[in-house]
C-alpha cells in the first residue's frame, strides 16, 4: 500500500534526532536545550506540529508517565531554526495521569529571550488503557496510496511562496478530491485528506502523532486562499499507540470568519483505529 521505505526505526530516525532534547541536569532541573531543525519549516517558520512534538518530548522526560494524552499549545511568536530552551514544570502527579506545562524560548536578533510557545499537557500510559471502544467515528475514505499525489507531483507554483522543507521529511500522498487548489480550481470546501508517513520509513508513535495533526497543507487552500496560515492555538488528543504503516489524516474547516478558521483533524492508523484528534485555530490571509 505504501511506497515509504522501511529503513529508520523509532528512536533512531531523522524525526527523533530533530526532536532531541538535552537536560541541563540537577543544577537546572526541568530545563532542556534543543535545536530547531530547518528541515521542518514552511517558508522560514518552523511547523507547529513539529514544535508540539519537540516540546512533547521534553514533557515526556520531565513527567513520570510516558505518553501524551492531551497537549494544548498557544503559539505566541514565530519560531525559527536554531537553538532553543524548553522550561518544564510538573503541575500535578497522579496514579494514572500527570500534568505538566512547558514553554519554548529563543533569543531574538537583539539577544533578548522571547517565548515562542506555551504548552499545558496531561500524560499517561496508553498501553495501560482498556480495549473497550464505542464510537460512531469512521475512517476517511481515501483512494489507494498509489492513486494519490505528493508534493513532487504538483504541476505549478505552490500557494505558499518560498521553501517548504517539511515536505521532504514526509511521505505525503493527498486525496485528489482535495487538490483543486493545486490546479487553480479550489473546491470551496474546507477539506484536506491524505496518507501520511515519515520519509525515512520510521513508523509512528505517540509523539509523531503530535506532528501528524498539523502536517497536511492548510484547508484554507481549498477555500481559495493563499499564503501562510499560522497556528494560534492547537489542542491534540492522542487516543492509542498507532499500528505500523501509513496513517490516514482528515482535516476539515467549517467556519472561516474574521480572518480566523478552525481545523479539526482525525488521524487513523492501518488497523482502522482513531489514534489522534485535534482542533486548532489559525489565522488566514484574506487579501
PDB file of C-alpha atoms in Angstrom:
ATOM      1  CA  UNK A   1       0.000   0.000   0.000  1.00  0.00           C
ATOM      2  CA  UNK A   2       2.751   2.446   0.930  1.00  0.00           C
ATOM      3  CA  UNK A   3       5.813   3.462  -1.054  1.00  0.00           C
ATOM      4  CA  UNK A   4       7.528   4.621   2.122  1.00  0.00           C
ATOM      5  CA  UNK A   5      10.938   2.990   2.574  1.00  0.00           C
ATOM      6  CA  UNK A   6      11.148   0.881   5.725  1.00  0.00           C
ATOM      7  CA  UNK A   7      14.555   1.974   6.973  1.00  0.00           C
ATOM      8  CA  UNK A   8      14.562   4.072  10.132  1.00  0.00           C
ATOM      9  CA  UNK A   9      13.459   2.726  13.499  1.00  0.00           C
ATOM     10  CA  UNK A  10      11.668   4.552  16.295  1.00  0.00           C
ATOM     11  CA  UNK A  11      14.383   6.148  18.399  1.00  0.00           C
ATOM     12  CA  UNK A  12      16.873   6.236  15.515  1.00  0.00           C
ATOM     13  CA  UNK A  13      15.402   8.434  12.803  1.00  0.00           C
ATOM     14  CA  UNK A  14      15.547  11.968  11.496  1.00  0.00           C
ATOM     15  CA  UNK A  15      12.407  12.835  13.473  1.00  0.00           C
ATOM     16  CA  UNK A  16      13.973  11.527  16.696  1.00  0.00           C
ATOM     17  CA  UNK A  17      17.218  13.393  16.116  1.00  0.00           C
ATOM     18  CA  UNK A  18      15.431  16.621  15.228  1.00  0.00           C
ATOM     19  CA  UNK A  19      13.219  16.446  18.335  1.00  0.00           C
ATOM     20  CA  UNK A  20      16.045  15.512  20.711  1.00  0.00           C
ATOM     21  CA  UNK A  21      16.272  17.463  23.973  1.00  0.00           C
ATOM     22  CA  UNK A  22      19.238  17.628  26.353  1.00  0.00           C
ATOM     23  CA  UNK A  23      18.513  18.061  30.085  1.00  0.00           C
ATOM     24  CA  UNK A  24      20.693  20.602  31.846  1.00  0.00           C
ATOM     25  CA  UNK A  25      20.896  18.426  34.917  1.00  0.00           C
ATOM     26  CA  UNK A  26      20.439  18.816  38.677  1.00  0.00           C
ATOM     27  CA  UNK A  27      21.609  22.411  38.707  1.00  0.00           C
ATOM     28  CA  UNK A  28      18.749  23.426  36.389  1.00  0.00           C
ATOM     29  CA  UNK A  29      16.001  20.783  36.773  1.00  0.00           C
ATOM     30  CA  UNK A  30      13.238  20.593  34.182  1.00  0.00           C
ATOM     31  CA  UNK A  31      15.180  22.688  31.651  1.00  0.00           C
ATOM     32  CA  UNK A  32      16.185  21.280  28.265  1.00  0.00           C
ATOM     33  CA  UNK A  33      18.342  22.593  25.455  1.00  0.00           C
ATOM     34  CA  UNK A  34      17.392  21.771  21.886  1.00  0.00           C
ATOM     35  CA  UNK A  35      17.931  22.819  18.290  1.00  0.00           C
ATOM     36  CA  UNK A  36      15.029  23.653  15.976  1.00  0.00           C
ATOM     37  CA  UNK A  37      15.865  21.986  12.671  1.00  0.00           C
ATOM     38  CA  UNK A  38      15.432  23.904   9.381  1.00  0.00           C
ATOM     39  CA  UNK A  39      14.110  20.668   7.888  1.00  0.00           C
ATOM     40  CA  UNK A  40      10.646  21.182   9.405  1.00  0.00           C
ATOM     41  CA  UNK A  41       9.968  24.697   8.126  1.00  0.00           C
ATOM     42  CA  UNK A  42       7.380  26.326   5.890  1.00  0.00           C
ATOM     43  CA  UNK A  43       8.998  29.396   4.334  1.00  0.00           C
ATOM     44  CA  UNK A  44      11.222  30.350   7.323  1.00  0.00           C
ATOM     45  CA  UNK A  45       8.791  29.452  10.141  1.00  0.00           C
ATOM     46  CA  UNK A  46       9.004  26.150  11.981  1.00  0.00           C
ATOM     47  CA  UNK A  47       5.947  23.889  11.623  1.00  0.00           C
ATOM     48  CA  UNK A  48       3.594  23.894  14.610  1.00  0.00           C
ATOM     49  CA  UNK A  49       3.175  20.109  14.741  1.00  0.00           C
ATOM     50  CA  UNK A  50       6.943  19.607  14.827  1.00  0.00           C
ATOM     51  CA  UNK A  51       7.170  22.105  17.687  1.00  0.00           C
ATOM     52  CA  UNK A  52       4.374  20.313  19.532  1.00  0.00           C
ATOM     53  CA  UNK A  53       6.251  17.018  19.225  1.00  0.00           C
ATOM     54  CA  UNK A  54       9.505  18.632  20.347  1.00  0.00           C
ATOM     55  CA  UNK A  55       8.003  20.152  23.484  1.00  0.00           C
ATOM     56  CA  UNK A  56       6.047  16.919  23.950  1.00  0.00           C
ATOM     57  CA  UNK A  57       9.333  15.002  24.117  1.00  0.00           C
ATOM     58  CA  UNK A  58      10.657  17.351  26.809  1.00  0.00           C
ATOM     59  CA  UNK A  59       7.496  16.793  28.858  1.00  0.00           C
ATOM     60  CA  UNK A  60       7.836  13.028  28.412  1.00  0.00           C
ATOM     61  CA  UNK A  61      11.277  13.342  30.016  1.00  0.00           C
ATOM     62  CA  UNK A  62      10.030  15.579  32.823  1.00  0.00           C
ATOM     63  CA  UNK A  63       6.833  13.724  33.804  1.00  0.00           C
ATOM     64  CA  UNK A  64       6.538  10.240  35.333  1.00  0.00           C
ATOM     65  CA  UNK A  65       4.129   8.990  32.638  1.00  0.00           C
ATOM     66  CA  UNK A  66       5.414   8.241  29.108  1.00  0.00           C
ATOM     67  CA  UNK A  67       2.654   9.197  26.679  1.00  0.00           C
ATOM     68  CA  UNK A  68       0.867  12.432  25.764  1.00  0.00           C
ATOM     69  CA  UNK A  69      -2.892  12.154  26.261  1.00  0.00           C
ATOM     70  CA  UNK A  70      -3.827  15.798  25.646  1.00  0.00           C
ATOM     71  CA  UNK A  71      -1.498  18.627  24.680  1.00  0.00           C
ATOM     72  CA  UNK A  72      -2.655  22.243  24.256  1.00  0.00           C
ATOM     73  CA  UNK A  73      -0.290  24.832  22.835  1.00  0.00           C
ATOM     74  CA  UNK A  74      -0.500  28.570  22.290  1.00  0.00           C
ATOM     75  CA  UNK A  75       1.895  29.832  19.627  1.00  0.00           C
ATOM     76  CA  UNK A  76       2.997  33.257  20.819  1.00  0.00           C
ATOM     77  CA  UNK A  77       5.655  34.222  18.278  1.00  0.00           C
ATOM     78  CA  UNK A  78       7.004  32.536  15.149  1.00  0.00           C
ATOM     79  CA  UNK A  79       9.807  30.075  15.877  1.00  0.00           C
ATOM     80  CA  UNK A  80      12.816  29.881  13.598  1.00  0.00           C
ATOM     81  CA  UNK A  81      15.575  27.323  13.117  1.00  0.00           C
ATOM     82  CA  UNK A  82      18.338  27.441  15.683  1.00  0.00           C
ATOM     83  CA  UNK A  83      18.969  26.973  19.404  1.00  0.00           C
ATOM     84  CA  UNK A  84      16.056  26.947  21.833  1.00  0.00           C
ATOM     85  CA  UNK A  85      15.403  26.298  25.507  1.00  0.00           C
ATOM     86  CA  UNK A  86      12.399  24.411  26.919  1.00  0.00           C
ATOM     87  CA  UNK A  87      11.466  25.013  30.538  1.00  0.00           C
ATOM     88  CA  UNK A  88       9.069  22.487  32.063  1.00  0.00           C
ATOM     89  CA  UNK A  89       7.152  22.350  35.319  1.00  0.00           C
ATOM     90  CA  UNK A  90       5.281  19.454  36.877  1.00  0.00           C
ATOM     91  CA  UNK A  91       1.850  20.723  37.892  1.00  0.00           C
ATOM     92  CA  UNK A  92       0.402  17.537  39.358  1.00  0.00           C
ATOM     93  CA  UNK A  93       1.267  13.859  39.531  1.00  0.00           C
ATOM     94  CA  UNK A  94      -1.440  11.214  39.942  1.00  0.00           C
ATOM     95  CA  UNK A  95      -1.652   7.450  39.628  1.00  0.00           C
ATOM     96  CA  UNK A  96      -2.882   7.380  36.017  1.00  0.00           C
ATOM     97  CA  UNK A  97      -2.237  10.914  34.793  1.00  0.00           C
ATOM     98  CA  UNK A  98       0.373  13.575  35.354  1.00  0.00           C
ATOM     99  CA  UNK A  99       0.030  17.197  34.277  1.00  0.00           C
ATOM    100  CA  UNK A 100       2.835  19.486  33.217  1.00  0.00           C
ATOM    101  CA  UNK A 101       3.446  22.762  31.495  1.00  0.00           C
ATOM    102  CA  UNK A 102       6.284  23.908  29.287  1.00  0.00           C
ATOM    103  CA  UNK A 103       7.464  26.987  27.427  1.00  0.00           C
ATOM    104  CA  UNK A 104       9.865  27.186  24.500  1.00  0.00           C
ATOM    105  CA  UNK A 105      12.196  30.189  24.287  1.00  0.00           C
ATOM    106  CA  UNK A 106      14.610  31.573  21.716  1.00  0.00           C
ATOM    107  CA  UNK A 107      16.826  34.641  21.519  1.00  0.00           C
ATOM    108  CA  UNK A 108      15.745  37.433  19.177  1.00  0.00           C
ATOM    109  CA  UNK A 109      18.105  39.477  16.988  1.00  0.00           C
ATOM    110  CA  UNK A 110      18.973  41.712  19.955  1.00  0.00           C
ATOM    111  CA  UNK A 111      19.845  38.792  22.204  1.00  0.00           C
ATOM    112  CA  UNK A 112      16.681  39.027  24.302  1.00  0.00           C
ATOM    113  CA  UNK A 113      14.869  35.852  25.283  1.00  0.00           C
ATOM    114  CA  UNK A 114      11.447  35.520  23.617  1.00  0.00           C
ATOM    115  CA  UNK A 115       8.776  32.974  24.490  1.00  0.00           C
ATOM    116  CA  UNK A 116       7.696  31.178  21.321  1.00  0.00           C
ATOM    117  CA  UNK A 117       5.028  28.811  22.646  1.00  0.00           C
ATOM    118  CA  UNK A 118       3.410  27.718  25.904  1.00  0.00           C
ATOM    119  CA  UNK A 119       2.009  24.239  26.483  1.00  0.00           C
ATOM    120  CA  UNK A 120      -0.210  22.552  29.069  1.00  0.00           C
ATOM    121  CA  UNK A 121      -0.387  18.761  28.845  1.00  0.00           C
ATOM    122  CA  UNK A 122      -1.626  15.606  30.550  1.00  0.00           C
ATOM    123  CA  UNK A 123       0.436  12.412  30.223  1.00  0.00           C
ATOM    124  CA  UNK A 124      -0.398   8.802  30.998  1.00  0.00           C
ATOM    125  CA  UNK A 125       0.357   5.279  29.779  1.00  0.00           C
ATOM    126  CA  UNK A 126      -1.505   4.413  26.573  1.00  0.00           C
ATOM    127  CA  UNK A 127      -0.515   0.779  26.995  1.00  0.00           C
ATOM    128  CA  UNK A 128      -2.461   0.556  30.244  1.00  0.00           C
ATOM    129  CA  UNK A 129      -5.795   1.662  28.771  1.00  0.00           C
ATOM    130  CA  UNK A 130      -8.671  -0.840  28.405  1.00  0.00           C
ATOM    131  CA  UNK A 131      -9.599  -2.137  24.955  1.00  0.00           C
ATOM    132  CA  UNK A 132     -13.249  -1.012  25.199  1.00  0.00           C
ATOM    133  CA  UNK A 133     -14.065   1.232  22.203  1.00  0.00           C
ATOM    134  CA  UNK A 134     -17.535   2.619  21.483  1.00  0.00           C
ATOM    135  CA  UNK A 135     -17.528   5.031  18.585  1.00  0.00           C
ATOM    136  CA  UNK A 136     -19.544   6.350  15.686  1.00  0.00           C
ATOM    137  CA  UNK A 137     -16.396   7.740  14.015  1.00  0.00           C
ATOM    138  CA  UNK A 138     -15.380   6.176  10.695  1.00  0.00           C
ATOM    139  CA  UNK A 139     -12.044   6.270   8.860  1.00  0.00           C
ATOM    140  CA  UNK A 140     -11.811   8.706   5.933  1.00  0.00           C
ATOM    141  CA  UNK A 141     -12.399   7.158   2.536  1.00  0.00           C
ATOM    142  CA  UNK A 142      -9.213   7.625   0.515  1.00  0.00           C
ATOM    143  CA  UNK A 143      -8.173   6.271  -2.879  1.00  0.00           C
ATOM    144  CA  UNK A 144      -5.333   3.729  -2.765  1.00  0.00           C
ATOM    145  CA  UNK A 145      -1.931   5.149  -1.866  1.00  0.00           C
ATOM    146  CA  UNK A 146      -0.619   4.916  -5.423  1.00  0.00           C
ATOM    147  CA  UNK A 147      -3.618   6.859  -6.745  1.00  0.00           C
ATOM    148  CA  UNK A 148      -2.944   9.855  -4.501  1.00  0.00           C
ATOM    149  CA  UNK A 149      -0.461  12.647  -5.156  1.00  0.00           C
ATOM    150  CA  UNK A 150       2.515  14.093  -3.302  1.00  0.00           C
ATOM    151  CA  UNK A 151       4.261  17.482  -3.439  1.00  0.00           C
ATOM    152  CA  UNK A 152       6.588  16.101  -6.106  1.00  0.00           C
ATOM    153  CA  UNK A 153       3.591  15.690  -8.424  1.00  0.00           C
ATOM    154  CA  UNK A 154       2.466  19.337  -8.250  1.00  0.00           C
ATOM    155  CA  UNK A 155       2.277  20.861 -11.743  1.00  0.00           C
ATOM    156  CA  UNK A 156       2.540  24.527 -10.802  1.00  0.00           C
ATOM    157  CA  UNK A 157       3.574  27.093  -8.240  1.00  0.00           C
ATOM    158  CA  UNK A 158       2.886  26.482  -4.563  1.00  0.00           C
ATOM    159  CA  UNK A 159       0.291  28.725  -2.866  1.00  0.00           C
ATOM    160  CA  UNK A 160       2.975  29.356  -0.221  1.00  0.00           C
ATOM    161  CA  UNK A 161       5.898  31.195  -1.861  1.00  0.00           C
ATOM    162  CA  UNK A 162       9.348  30.055  -0.822  1.00  0.00           C
ATOM    163  CA  UNK A 163      10.683  26.831   0.621  1.00  0.00           C
ATOM    164  CA  UNK A 164       8.567  24.151   2.293  1.00  0.00           C
ATOM    165  CA  UNK A 165      11.358  21.951   3.605  1.00  0.00           C
ATOM    166  CA  UNK A 166       8.963  19.902   5.730  1.00  0.00           C
ATOM    167  CA  UNK A 167       7.582  18.191   2.620  1.00  0.00           C
ATOM    168  CA  UNK A 168      10.965  16.467   2.163  1.00  0.00           C
ATOM    169  CA  UNK A 169      10.644  14.905   5.633  1.00  0.00           C
ATOM    170  CA  UNK A 170       7.207  13.432   4.961  1.00  0.00           C
ATOM    171  CA  UNK A 171       5.757  10.657   2.818  1.00  0.00           C
ATOM    172  CA  UNK A 172       2.614  12.599   1.986  1.00  0.00           C
ATOM    173  CA  UNK A 173       0.018  11.486  -0.580  1.00  0.00           C
ATOM    174  CA  UNK A 174      -3.028  13.722  -0.903  1.00  0.00           C
ATOM    175  CA  UNK A 175      -6.516  12.677  -1.954  1.00  0.00           C
ATOM    176  CA  UNK A 176      -7.110  14.066  -5.490  1.00  0.00           C
ATOM    177  CA  UNK A 177     -10.586  15.206  -4.369  1.00  0.00           C
ATOM    178  CA  UNK A 178      -8.919  17.772  -2.088  1.00  0.00           C
ATOM    179  CA  UNK A 179      -6.357  19.004  -4.620  1.00  0.00           C
ATOM    180  CA  UNK A 180      -8.352  21.545  -6.603  1.00  0.00           C
ATOM    181  CA  UNK A 181      -6.133  24.323  -5.215  1.00  0.00           C
ATOM    182  CA  UNK A 182      -3.080  22.808  -6.918  1.00  0.00           C
ATOM    183  CA  UNK A 183      -4.763  23.220 -10.323  1.00  0.00           C
ATOM    184  CA  UNK A 184      -6.027  26.716  -9.557  1.00  0.00           C
ATOM    185  CA  UNK A 185      -9.598  25.494  -9.049  1.00  0.00           C
ATOM    186  CA  UNK A 186     -10.190  25.111  -5.288  1.00  0.00           C
ATOM    187  CA  UNK A 187     -13.436  23.358  -4.408  1.00  0.00           C
ATOM    188  CA  UNK A 188     -14.532  25.905  -1.808  1.00  0.00           C
ATOM    189  CA  UNK A 189     -14.853  23.063   0.723  1.00  0.00           C
ATOM    190  CA  UNK A 190     -12.553  23.218   3.726  1.00  0.00           C
ATOM    191  CA  UNK A 191     -11.264  19.652   3.414  1.00  0.00           C
ATOM    192  CA  UNK A 192      -7.868  18.000   3.177  1.00  0.00           C
ATOM    193  CA  UNK A 193      -7.223  14.234   3.267  1.00  0.00           C
ATOM    194  CA  UNK A 194      -4.022  12.270   2.865  1.00  0.00           C
ATOM    195  CA  UNK A 195      -1.939   9.209   3.533  1.00  0.00           C
ATOM    196  CA  UNK A 196       0.916  10.214   5.817  1.00  0.00           C
ATOM    197  CA  UNK A 197       4.209   8.659   6.811  1.00  0.00           C
ATOM    198  CA  UNK A 198       7.749   9.785   7.536  1.00  0.00           C
ATOM    199  CA  UNK A 199      10.061   9.887   4.529  1.00  0.00           C
ATOM    200  CA  UNK A 200      12.732   7.689   6.103  1.00  0.00           C
ATOM    201  CA  UNK A 201      10.234   4.903   6.835  1.00  0.00           C
ATOM    202  CA  UNK A 202      10.047   5.349  10.607  1.00  0.00           C
ATOM    203  CA  UNK A 203       6.759   4.054  11.995  1.00  0.00           C
ATOM    204  CA  UNK A 204       4.595   6.386  14.015  1.00  0.00           C
ATOM    205  CA  UNK A 205       4.440   6.603  17.794  1.00  0.00           C
ATOM    206  CA  UNK A 206       2.501   8.888  20.158  1.00  0.00           C
ATOM    207  CA  UNK A 207       4.986  11.747  19.764  1.00  0.00           C
ATOM    208  CA  UNK A 208       4.927  11.683  15.969  1.00  0.00           C
ATOM    209  CA  UNK A 209       1.110  11.811  16.124  1.00  0.00           C
ATOM    210  CA  UNK A 210       1.570  15.331  17.521  1.00  0.00           C
ATOM    211  CA  UNK A 211       3.309  16.147  14.244  1.00  0.00           C
ATOM    212  CA  UNK A 212       0.682  14.341  12.155  1.00  0.00           C
ATOM    213  CA  UNK A 213      -2.225  16.512  13.305  1.00  0.00           C
ATOM    214  CA  UNK A 214      -0.552  19.569  11.719  1.00  0.00           C
ATOM    215  CA  UNK A 215       1.334  18.043   8.786  1.00  0.00           C
ATOM    216  CA  UNK A 216      -1.122  18.468   5.885  1.00  0.00           C
ATOM    217  CA  UNK A 217      -1.468  21.573   3.719  1.00  0.00           C
ATOM    218  CA  UNK A 218      -3.943  24.074   5.205  1.00  0.00           C
ATOM    219  CA  UNK A 219      -7.635  23.613   4.411  1.00  0.00           C
ATOM    220  CA  UNK A 220      -7.565  27.331   3.559  1.00  0.00           C
ATOM    221  CA  UNK A 221      -6.054  26.381   0.187  1.00  0.00           C
ATOM    222  CA  UNK A 222      -9.256  24.532  -0.801  1.00  0.00           C
ATOM    223  CA  UNK A 223     -11.206  27.602   0.358  1.00  0.00           C
ATOM    224  CA  UNK A 224      -9.361  29.617  -2.287  1.00  0.00           C
ATOM    225  CA  UNK A 225      -6.871  31.355  -0.007  1.00  0.00           C
ATOM    226  CA  UNK A 226      -3.109  31.538  -0.457  1.00  0.00           C
ATOM    227  CA  UNK A 227      -0.143  32.134   1.796  1.00  0.00           C
ATOM    228  CA  UNK A 228       0.981  31.002   5.208  1.00  0.00           C
ATOM    229  CA  UNK A 229      -1.728  30.008   7.712  1.00  0.00           C
ATOM    230  CA  UNK A 230      -0.073  30.385  11.156  1.00  0.00           C
ATOM    231  CA  UNK A 231      -1.451  28.431  14.097  1.00  0.00           C
ATOM    232  CA  UNK A 232      -2.703  30.457  17.048  1.00  0.00           C
ATOM    233  CA  UNK A 233      -3.721  27.556  19.305  1.00  0.00           C
ATOM    234  CA  UNK A 234      -3.624  23.772  18.842  1.00  0.00           C
ATOM    235  CA  UNK A 235      -5.015  21.038  21.086  1.00  0.00           C
ATOM    236  CA  UNK A 236      -4.227  17.402  20.291  1.00  0.00           C
ATOM    237  CA  UNK A 237      -5.668  14.248  21.876  1.00  0.00           C
ATOM    238  CA  UNK A 238      -3.692  11.023  21.490  1.00  0.00           C
ATOM    239  CA  UNK A 239      -6.033   8.028  21.852  1.00  0.00           C
ATOM    240  CA  UNK A 240      -3.802   4.974  21.389  1.00  0.00           C
ATOM    241  CA  UNK A 241      -0.446   3.876  20.077  1.00  0.00           C
ATOM    242  CA  UNK A 242      -0.622   3.531  16.289  1.00  0.00           C
ATOM    243  CA  UNK A 243      -0.091   0.293  14.428  1.00  0.00           C
ATOM    244  CA  UNK A 244       2.804   0.144  11.930  1.00  0.00           C
ATOM    245  CA  UNK A 245       2.134   1.540   8.476  1.00  0.00           C
ATOM    246  CA  UNK A 246       0.900   4.782   6.942  1.00  0.00           C
ATOM    247  CA  UNK A 247      -1.657   6.958   8.670  1.00  0.00           C
ATOM    248  CA  UNK A 248      -4.804   8.384   7.129  1.00  0.00           C
ATOM    249  CA  UNK A 249      -5.406  12.006   8.085  1.00  0.00           C
ATOM    250  CA  UNK A 250      -8.572  14.004   7.519  1.00  0.00           C
ATOM    251  CA  UNK A 251      -8.771  17.744   8.239  1.00  0.00           C
ATOM    252  CA  UNK A 252     -11.908  19.871   7.923  1.00  0.00           C
ATOM    253  CA  UNK A 253     -12.841  23.513   8.379  1.00  0.00           C
ATOM    254  CA  UNK A 254     -16.465  24.501   8.829  1.00  0.00           C
ATOM    255  CA  UNK A 255     -16.104  28.186   9.663  1.00  0.00           C
ATOM    256  CA  UNK A 256     -13.855  30.964   8.394  1.00  0.00           C
ATOM    257  CA  UNK A 257     -14.762  34.296   9.952  1.00  0.00           C
ATOM    258  CA  UNK A 258     -12.902  37.483  10.730  1.00  0.00           C
ATOM    259  CA  UNK A 259      -9.697  36.139   9.267  1.00  0.00           C
ATOM    260  CA  UNK A 260      -9.592  33.077  11.537  1.00  0.00           C
ATOM    261  CA  UNK A 261     -10.535  29.456  10.860  1.00  0.00           C
ATOM    262  CA  UNK A 262     -10.631  26.211  12.806  1.00  0.00           C
ATOM    263  CA  UNK A 263      -9.135  22.953  11.594  1.00  0.00           C
ATOM    264  CA  UNK A 264     -10.436  19.670  13.024  1.00  0.00           C
ATOM    265  CA  UNK A 265      -8.148  16.721  12.361  1.00  0.00           C
ATOM    266  CA  UNK A 266      -8.621  12.980  12.730  1.00  0.00           C
ATOM    267  CA  UNK A 267      -5.717  10.548  12.430  1.00  0.00           C
ATOM    268  CA  UNK A 268      -6.362   6.851  11.724  1.00  0.00           C
ATOM    269  CA  UNK A 269      -3.851   4.003  11.708  1.00  0.00           C
ATOM    270  CA  UNK A 270      -3.545   0.940   9.493  1.00  0.00           C
ATOM    271  CA  UNK A 271      -5.749  -1.052  11.896  1.00  0.00           C
ATOM    272  CA  UNK A 272      -8.674   1.379  11.337  1.00  0.00           C
ATOM    273  CA  UNK A 273      -8.319   2.913  14.789  1.00  0.00           C
ATOM    274  CA  UNK A 274      -8.763   6.593  15.569  1.00  0.00           C
ATOM    275  CA  UNK A 275      -5.349   7.249  17.138  1.00  0.00           C
ATOM    276  CA  UNK A 276      -5.359  11.056  17.411  1.00  0.00           C
ATOM    277  CA  UNK A 277      -7.662  14.053  17.119  1.00  0.00           C
ATOM    278  CA  UNK A 278      -7.032  17.774  17.199  1.00  0.00           C
ATOM    279  CA  UNK A 279      -8.544  21.195  16.810  1.00  0.00           C
ATOM    280  CA  UNK A 280      -6.612  24.331  16.033  1.00  0.00           C
ATOM    281  CA  UNK A 281      -7.384  27.973  15.493  1.00  0.00           C
ATOM    282  CA  UNK A 282      -5.381  29.524  12.675  1.00  0.00           C
ATOM    283  CA  UNK A 283      -5.122  32.899  11.027  1.00  0.00           C
ATOM    284  CA  UNK A 284      -5.877  33.146   7.307  1.00  0.00           C
ATOM    285  CA  UNK A 285      -4.680  35.762   4.872  1.00  0.00           C
ATOM    286  CA  UNK A 286      -7.760  37.208   3.159  1.00  0.00           C
ATOM    287  CA  UNK A 287      -6.171  39.541   0.591  1.00  0.00           C
TER     288      UNK A 287
END
